Amino acid sequence: MMQKLKKAAAEPKRVMSAASTKNGASRKPAKAKSRVGTNGSTTRKPLLIHGGPRSKAVHVTEKATAREIYKALGVKSETVKRVQQIIRDLEAKSWQVD
Amino acid sequence: MARRFRSDDKSVFLNVPFDAGYERNLIALIASLTALGQIPHCVLELPELGSGRLKRLLKHLRSCRTSIHDLSRVGVPVRFNMPFELGLACAQAEYRKPHSYFVMEKAPYRLDRNLSDLKGRDPLIHHGSPKRIISGVLNMLRRKTRNPHPKEVFNNFKRLSGIAEKLKHDYGESTIFSRAIFIELVVAGTELAITSGHVKKYKNF
């Protein structure tokens, strides 16, 4: 009896893995649920809140084109051309320094 | 009849301090937002036509889907503008859908003491560094695909800083906080984003 107890103590304890059940049968891992929209809804809809409580979904932003950006700012093509020239000048200057 | 403003999904309102010490951070914000294909807006953009600053502010907030509020300026002289504008954005998010807002701070846990009503929100802590602002904004407004790399945006920020110096010199201003310089900086940021391949070019420009 003592020997049996000693042997049991010496043996490492069996640790159950997450994917196995008590009777040894393997358990299918839970399938990840698609959470497309916000608040766990599975329908695709635009995000509403971000920067809110930590549980809120992440904001998926849309991308504007250069045209949209300039239109929103009310910028004319002359301004864009002038800025492009400034960028070119500075680029040329940096090459000279290098 | 009053004109109704449609909130633009790609417009971001910037509520930041207008002082010389914040210049580099504003340039970092412009560089990162333009790289993400967002349209930065600021109260400086609207001309003063006698309607007052508050009206201009509300008009801008209403037209932007997202707003970024930097509450890092604390101390003497006390500035209440930024918390006030954050309050307006909170009210808009609550009562006029849809609006989302981000809060930025310089020091960690300070916001919990200074503005305890906002507890439970994670502000972006930037420690006053443009690099952290860039990575923070890229994180906050991250898309599912085609996100710009922070290093590329930081390179654009450095180039944009050079352009800001040139613009200040051209306009004879001591800071970048003027209408013309802000708009031209956004244009320059967009042009740099086009060369990096983050924003689609418009053929007529």
CSV table of C-alpha atoms in Angstrom, one decimal:
chain,number,residue,atom,x,y,z
A,1,MET,CA,0.0,0.0,0.0
A,2,MET,CA,2.8,2.4,1.0
A,3,GLN,CA,4.6,1.6,-2.2
A,4,LYS,CA,1.5,2.3,-4.2
A,5,LEU,CA,1.1,5.7,-2.5
A,6,LYS,CA,4.8,6.5,-3.1
A,7,LYS,CA,4.5,5.6,-6.7
A,8,ALA,CA,1.4,7.8,-7.1
A,9,ALA,CA,3.2,10.7,-5.5
A,10,ALA,CA,6.2,10.3,-7.7
A,11,GLU,CA,4.1,10.3,-10.9
A,12,PRO,CA,3.4,13.7,-12.3
A,13,LYS,CA,-0.2,14.7,-12.1
A,14,ARG,CA,-2.2,14.4,-15.3
A,15,VAL,CA,-3.1,17.7,-16.6
A,16,MET,CA,-6.1,17.9,-18.8
A,17,SER,CA,-5.6,19.7,-22.0
A,18,ALA,CA,-8.2,22.3,-23.1
A,19,ALA,CA,-9.2,20.2,-26.1
A,20,SER,CA,-9.9,16.9,-24.2
A,21,THR,CA,-12.8,16.0,-22.0
A,22,LYS,CA,-12.8,14.0,-18.8
A,23,ASN,CA,-13.3,10.7,-20.5
A,24,GLY,CA,-10.5,11.2,-22.9
A,25,ALA,CA,-12.6,12.0,-26.0
A,26,SER,CA,-11.3,15.0,-28.0
A,27,ARG,CA,-13.4,18.0,-28.0
A,28,LYS,CA,-13.9,20.2,-31.1
A,29,PRO,CA,-12.5,23.7,-30.5
A,30,ALA,CA,-15.2,26.3,-30.5
A,31,LYS,CA,-15.5,28.0,-33.9
A,32,ALA,CA,-14.7,31.7,-33.9
A,33,LYS,CA,-17.9,33.6,-34.6
A,34,SER,CA,-17.7,36.3,-37.2
A,35,ARG,CA,-18.3,39.7,-35.8
A,36,VAL,CA,-18.6,41.9,-38.8
A,37,GLY,CA,-20.4,44.9,-37.5
A,38,THR,CA,-20.4,46.6,-34.1
A,39,ASN,CA,-21.6,45.3,-30.7
A,40,GLY,CA,-21.3,41.7,-31.9
A,41,SER,CA,-23.9,42.0,-34.7
A,42,THR,CA,-23.1,39.8,-37.7
A,43,THR,CA,-24.6,42.2,-40.3
A,44,ARG,CA,-22.2,44.6,-42.1
A,45,LYS,CA,-23.0,48.1,-41.0
A,46,PRO,CA,-20.9,51.2,-40.5
A,47,LEU,CA,-19.3,51.7,-37.2
A,48,LEU,CA,-20.8,54.3,-34.9
A,49,ILE,CA,-18.6,54.8,-31.9
A,50,HIS,CA,-15.0,54.6,-31.3
A,51,GLY,CA,-12.8,55.9,-28.5
A,52,GLY,CA,-15.6,54.8,-26.2
A,53,PRO,CA,-15.7,52.0,-23.7
A,54,ARG,CA,-13.0,49.3,-24.3
A,55,SER,CA,-15.6,46.7,-25.3
A,56,LYS,CA,-16.6,48.7,-28.4
A,57,ALA,CA,-15.6,47.6,-31.8
A,58,VAL,CA,-12.8,49.1,-33.8
A,59,HIS,CA,-13.6,51.9,-36.3
A,60,VAL,CA,-13.0,50.9,-39.9
A,61,THR,CA,-12.3,54.0,-41.8
A,62,GLU,CA,-12.9,54.8,-45.4
A,63,LYS,CA,-10.1,56.2,-47.5
A,64,ALA,CA,-10.5,59.5,-49.4
A,65,THR,CA,-8.9,60.2,-52.7
A,66,ALA,CA,-6.8,63.2,-53.4
A,67,ARG,CA,-9.7,64.7,-55.3
A,68,GLU,CA,-12.0,64.3,-52.3
A,69,ILE,CA,-9.5,65.8,-49.9
A,70,TYR,CA,-8.9,68.9,-52.1
A,71,LYS,CA,-12.6,69.3,-52.7
A,72,ALA,CA,-13.3,69.2,-49.0
A,73,LEU,CA,-10.7,71.8,-48.3
A,74,GLY,CA,-11.8,74.0,-51.2
A,75,VAL,CA,-8.4,73.9,-52.7
A,76,LYS,CA,-7.8,75.1,-56.3
A,77,SER,CA,-5.4,73.4,-58.7
A,78,GLU,CA,-3.0,76.4,-58.6
A,79,THR,CA,-2.5,75.8,-54.8
A,80,VAL,CA,-1.8,72.1,-55.5
A,81,LYS,CA,0.7,73.0,-58.2
A,82,ARG,CA,2.5,75.5,-56.0
A,83,VAL,CA,2.8,72.9,-53.1
A,84,GLN,CA,4.0,70.3,-55.6
A,85,GLN,CA,6.7,72.8,-56.7
A,86,ILE,CA,7.7,73.4,-53.1
A,87,ILE,CA,8.1,69.7,-52.6
A,88,ARG,CA,10.2,69.4,-55.7
A,89,ASP,CA,12.4,72.3,-54.7
A,90,LEU,CA,13.0,70.8,-51.2
A,91,GLU,CA,13.7,67.4,-52.7
A,92,ALA,CA,16.3,69.0,-55.1
A,93,LYS,CA,17.8,70.9,-52.2
A,94,SER,CA,18.1,67.8,-50.0
A,95,TRP,CA,19.9,66.0,-52.9
A,96,GLN,CA,22.3,68.9,-53.2
A,97,VAL,CA,23.1,68.7,-49.4
A,98,ASP,CA,23.7,65.0,-49.6
B,1,MET,CA,-33.6,78.1,-43.7
B,2,ALA,CA,-30.4,76.9,-42.0
B,3,ARG,CA,-28.2,74.7,-44.1
B,4,ARG,CA,-27.8,71.1,-43.0
B,5,PHE,CA,-24.4,69.7,-42.8
B,6,ARG,CA,-23.7,66.1,-43.8
B,7,SER,CA,-21.1,64.4,-41.7
B,8,ASP,CA,-18.3,63.2,-43.9
B,9,ASP,CA,-17.0,59.7,-43.1
B,10,LYS,CA,-13.5,60.7,-44.0
B,11,SER,CA,-13.3,64.0,-42.2
B,12,VAL,CA,-11.4,64.3,-39.0
B,13,PHE,CA,-11.8,67.4,-36.8
B,14,LEU,CA,-8.6,68.3,-34.9
B,15,ASN,CA,-9.0,70.0,-31.5
B,16,VAL,CA,-5.5,70.8,-30.5
B,17,PRO,CA,-3.6,73.6,-28.8
B,18,PHE,CA,-2.5,76.4,-31.1
B,19,ASP,CA,0.9,77.2,-29.7
B,20,ALA,CA,4.4,77.0,-31.0
B,21,GLY,CA,5.3,74.0,-28.8
B,22,TYR,CA,2.6,71.9,-30.5
B,23,GLU,CA,3.6,72.6,-34.1
B,24,ARG,CA,5.5,69.4,-34.6
B,25,ASN,CA,2.7,67.4,-33.1
B,26,LEU,CA,0.1,69.0,-35.5
B,27,ILE,CA,2.4,68.2,-38.4
B,28,ALA,CA,2.6,64.6,-37.2
B,29,LEU,CA,-1.2,64.5,-37.0
B,30,ILE,CA,-1.6,65.9,-40.6
B,31,ALA,CA,1.0,63.4,-41.9
B,32,SER,CA,-0.6,60.4,-40.4
B,33,LEU,CA,-4.2,61.4,-41.2
B,34,THR,CA,-3.4,62.2,-44.9
B,35,ALA,CA,-1.5,58.8,-45.1
B,36,LEU,CA,-4.7,57.1,-43.9
B,37,GLY,CA,-6.7,58.9,-46.6
B,38,GLN,CA,-8.5,61.1,-44.0
B,39,ILE,CA,-9.3,64.8,-44.4
B,40,PRO,CA,-8.0,66.8,-41.4
B,41,HIS,CA,-10.1,69.8,-40.5
B,42,CYS,CA,-9.4,72.5,-38.0
B,43,VAL,CA,-11.2,75.6,-36.8
B,44,LEU,CA,-8.4,77.7,-38.4
B,45,GLU,CA,-9.7,76.7,-41.8
B,46,LEU,CA,-13.0,78.6,-41.7
B,47,PRO,CA,-12.7,82.4,-42.3
B,48,GLU,CA,-14.0,84.7,-39.6
B,49,LEU,CA,-17.1,86.2,-41.2
B,50,GLY,CA,-18.6,87.7,-38.1
B,51,SER,CA,-20.5,84.6,-37.0
B,52,GLY,CA,-18.1,84.0,-34.1
B,53,ARG,CA,-15.7,81.2,-33.3
B,54,LEU,CA,-18.2,78.9,-31.6
B,55,LYS,CA,-20.5,78.8,-34.6
B,56,ARG,CA,-17.5,78.0,-36.9
B,57,LEU,CA,-16.5,75.3,-34.4
B,58,LEU,CA,-20.0,73.7,-34.3
B,59,LYS,CA,-20.2,73.8,-38.1
B,60,HIS,CA,-16.9,72.0,-38.4
B,61,LEU,CA,-17.7,69.4,-35.8
B,62,ARG,CA,-21.1,68.6,-37.4
B,63,SER,CA,-19.4,68.1,-40.7
B,64,CYS,CA,-16.8,65.6,-39.4
B,65,ARG,CA,-17.5,62.0,-38.5
B,66,THR,CA,-14.5,61.8,-36.2
B,67,SER,CA,-12.7,64.2,-33.9
B,68,ILE,CA,-9.3,64.1,-32.1
B,69,HIS,CA,-9.0,66.0,-28.9
B,70,ASP,CA,-5.6,66.7,-27.3
B,71,LEU,CA,-5.9,67.5,-23.7
B,72,SER,CA,-2.2,67.7,-23.0
B,73,ARG,CA,-2.1,71.5,-22.4
B,74,VAL,CA,-2.6,71.9,-18.7
B,75,GLY,CA,-1.1,74.4,-16.3
B,76,VAL,CA,-0.9,78.2,-16.2
B,77,PRO,CA,-2.4,80.0,-18.1
B,78,VAL,CA,-5.4,77.6,-18.0
B,79,ARG,CA,-6.9,76.8,-21.3
B,80,PHE,CA,-10.5,75.6,-21.4
B,81,ASN,CA,-10.9,75.4,-25.1
B,82,MET,CA,-9.9,71.8,-25.6
B,83,PRO,CA,-12.1,70.3,-22.8
B,84,PHE,CA,-15.0,72.5,-24.0
B,85,GLU,CA,-14.7,71.3,-27.6
B,86,LEU,CA,-14.4,67.7,-26.3
B,87,GLY,CA,-17.7,68.3,-24.4
B,88,LEU,CA,-19.3,69.5,-27.7
B,89,ALA,CA,-18.0,66.4,-29.5
B,90,CYS,CA,-19.4,64.1,-26.6
B,91,ALA,CA,-22.8,65.8,-26.9
B,92,GLN,CA,-22.7,65.3,-30.7
B,93,ALA,CA,-21.8,61.6,-30.3
B,94,GLU,CA,-24.6,61.2,-27.8
B,95,TYR,CA,-27.4,63.2,-29.5
B,96,ARG,CA,-26.5,63.6,-33.2
B,97,LYS,CA,-25.4,60.4,-34.8
B,98,PRO,CA,-22.9,59.4,-35.8
B,99,HIS,CA,-19.7,60.9,-34.3
B,100,SER,CA,-16.7,59.2,-32.8
B,101,TYR,CA,-14.0,61.0,-30.8
B,102,PHE,CA,-10.5,60.1,-29.6
B,103,VAL,CA,-8.7,61.7,-26.7
B,104,MET,CA,-5.0,62.3,-26.5
B,105,GLU,CA,-2.9,63.1,-23.5
B,106,LYS,CA,0.7,63.7,-22.8
B,107,ALA,CA,1.1,62.0,-19.4
B,108,PRO,CA,-0.5,58.6,-18.4
B,109,TYR,CA,-3.3,58.6,-15.8
B,110,ARG,CA,-3.5,62.4,-15.7
B,111,LEU,CA,-6.8,62.5,-17.5
B,112,ASP,CA,-8.3,60.3,-14.8
B,113,ARG,CA,-7.6,63.0,-12.3
B,114,ASN,CA,-8.3,66.0,-14.5
B,115,LEU,CA,-11.4,64.7,-16.3
B,116,SER,CA,-12.8,61.9,-14.1
B,117,ASP,CA,-16.1,62.0,-16.1
B,118,LEU,CA,-14.3,60.3,-18.9
B,119,LYS,CA,-13.1,57.4,-16.8
B,120,GLY,CA,-13.1,54.1,-18.6
B,121,ARG,CA,-11.8,55.5,-21.8
B,122,ASP,CA,-8.3,54.9,-23.0
B,123,PRO,CA,-6.6,58.1,-24.1
B,124,LEU,CA,-3.7,58.0,-26.5
B,125,ILE,CA,-0.6,58.8,-24.4
B,126,HIS,CA,1.9,60.5,-26.7
B,127,HIS,CA,4.5,61.9,-24.2
B,128,GLY,CA,4.7,64.9,-26.6
B,129,SER,CA,6.4,62.9,-29.2
B,130,PRO,CA,5.4,63.1,-32.9
B,131,LYS,CA,6.5,59.5,-33.4
B,132,ARG,CA,4.1,58.3,-30.8
B,133,ILE,CA,1.3,60.5,-32.2
B,134,ILE,CA,1.9,58.9,-35.6
B,135,SER,CA,1.8,55.3,-34.4
B,136,GLY,CA,-1.2,56.1,-32.1
B,137,VAL,CA,-3.2,57.7,-35.0
B,138,LEU,CA,-2.4,54.7,-37.2
B,139,ASN,CA,-3.6,52.4,-34.5
B,140,MET,CA,-6.8,54.4,-33.8
B,141,LEU,CA,-7.9,54.7,-37.4
B,142,ARG,CA,-6.5,51.4,-38.6
B,143,ARG,CA,-8.2,49.8,-41.6
B,144,LYS,CA,-8.5,46.1,-42.3
B,145,THR,CA,-6.0,46.2,-45.2
B,146,ARG,CA,-3.4,48.5,-46.8
B,147,ASN,CA,-2.4,50.4,-43.7
B,148,PRO,CA,0.7,52.6,-44.0
B,149,HIS,CA,3.8,51.7,-42.1
B,150,PRO,CA,4.7,54.1,-39.3
B,151,LYS,CA,8.2,54.5,-40.6
B,152,GLU,CA,6.9,55.7,-44.0
B,153,VAL,CA,4.6,58.1,-42.3
B,154,PHE,CA,7.4,59.3,-40.1
B,155,ASN,CA,9.5,60.0,-43.2
B,156,ASN,CA,6.6,62.0,-44.6
B,157,PHE,CA,6.4,63.9,-41.3
B,158,LYS,CA,10.0,64.9,-41.6
B,159,ARG,CA,9.5,66.1,-45.2
B,160,LEU,CA,6.3,67.9,-44.1
B,161,SER,CA,8.3,69.7,-41.3
B,162,GLY,CA,10.6,71.1,-44.0
B,163,ILE,CA,7.6,72.2,-46.1
B,164,ALA,CA,6.1,73.9,-43.0
B,165,GLU,CA,9.3,75.9,-42.5
B,166,LYS,CA,9.2,77.0,-46.1
B,167,LEU,CA,5.5,78.0,-45.8
B,168,LYS,CA,6.1,80.0,-42.6
B,169,HIS,CA,8.8,81.8,-44.4
B,170,ASP,CA,6.7,82.5,-47.5
B,171,TYR,CA,3.7,83.8,-45.5
B,172,GLY,CA,5.9,85.7,-43.0
B,173,GLU,CA,4.3,83.9,-40.1
B,174,SER,CA,6.0,82.8,-36.9
B,175,THR,CA,3.8,79.7,-36.5
B,176,ILE,CA,1.9,77.3,-38.7
B,177,PHE,CA,-1.4,78.2,-37.1
B,178,SER,CA,-2.9,80.2,-39.9
B,179,ARG,CA,-5.6,79.3,-42.4
B,180,ALA,CA,-3.4,79.3,-45.5
B,181,ILE,CA,-0.5,77.4,-44.0
B,182,PHE,CA,-2.8,74.7,-42.5
B,183,ILE,CA,-4.6,74.1,-45.8
B,184,GLU,CA,-1.3,74.0,-47.7
B,185,LEU,CA,0.2,71.6,-45.2
B,186,VAL,CA,-2.8,69.2,-45.7
B,187,VAL,CA,-2.3,69.5,-49.5
B,188,ALA,CA,1.5,68.8,-49.1
B,189,GLY,CA,0.7,65.8,-46.8
B,190,THR,CA,-1.7,64.5,-49.4
B,191,GLU,CA,0.9,64.9,-52.1
B,192,LEU,CA,3.4,63.0,-50.0
B,193,ALA,CA,0.9,60.3,-49.3
B,194,ILE,CA,0.3,60.0,-53.1
B,195,THR,CA,4.1,59.5,-53.7
B,196,SER,CA,4.1,56.9,-51.0
B,197,GLY,CA,1.2,55.1,-52.6
B,198,HIS,CA,-1.3,55.6,-49.8
B,199,VAL,CA,-3.7,58.0,-51.5
B,200,LYS,CA,-5.1,57.7,-55.0
B,201,LYS,CA,-4.0,60.5,-57.3
B,202,TYR,CA,-6.5,62.7,-59.0
B,203,LYS,CA,-5.5,63.2,-62.6
B,204,ASN,CA,-6.6,66.8,-63.0
B,205,PHE,CA,-4.3,68.0,-60.3
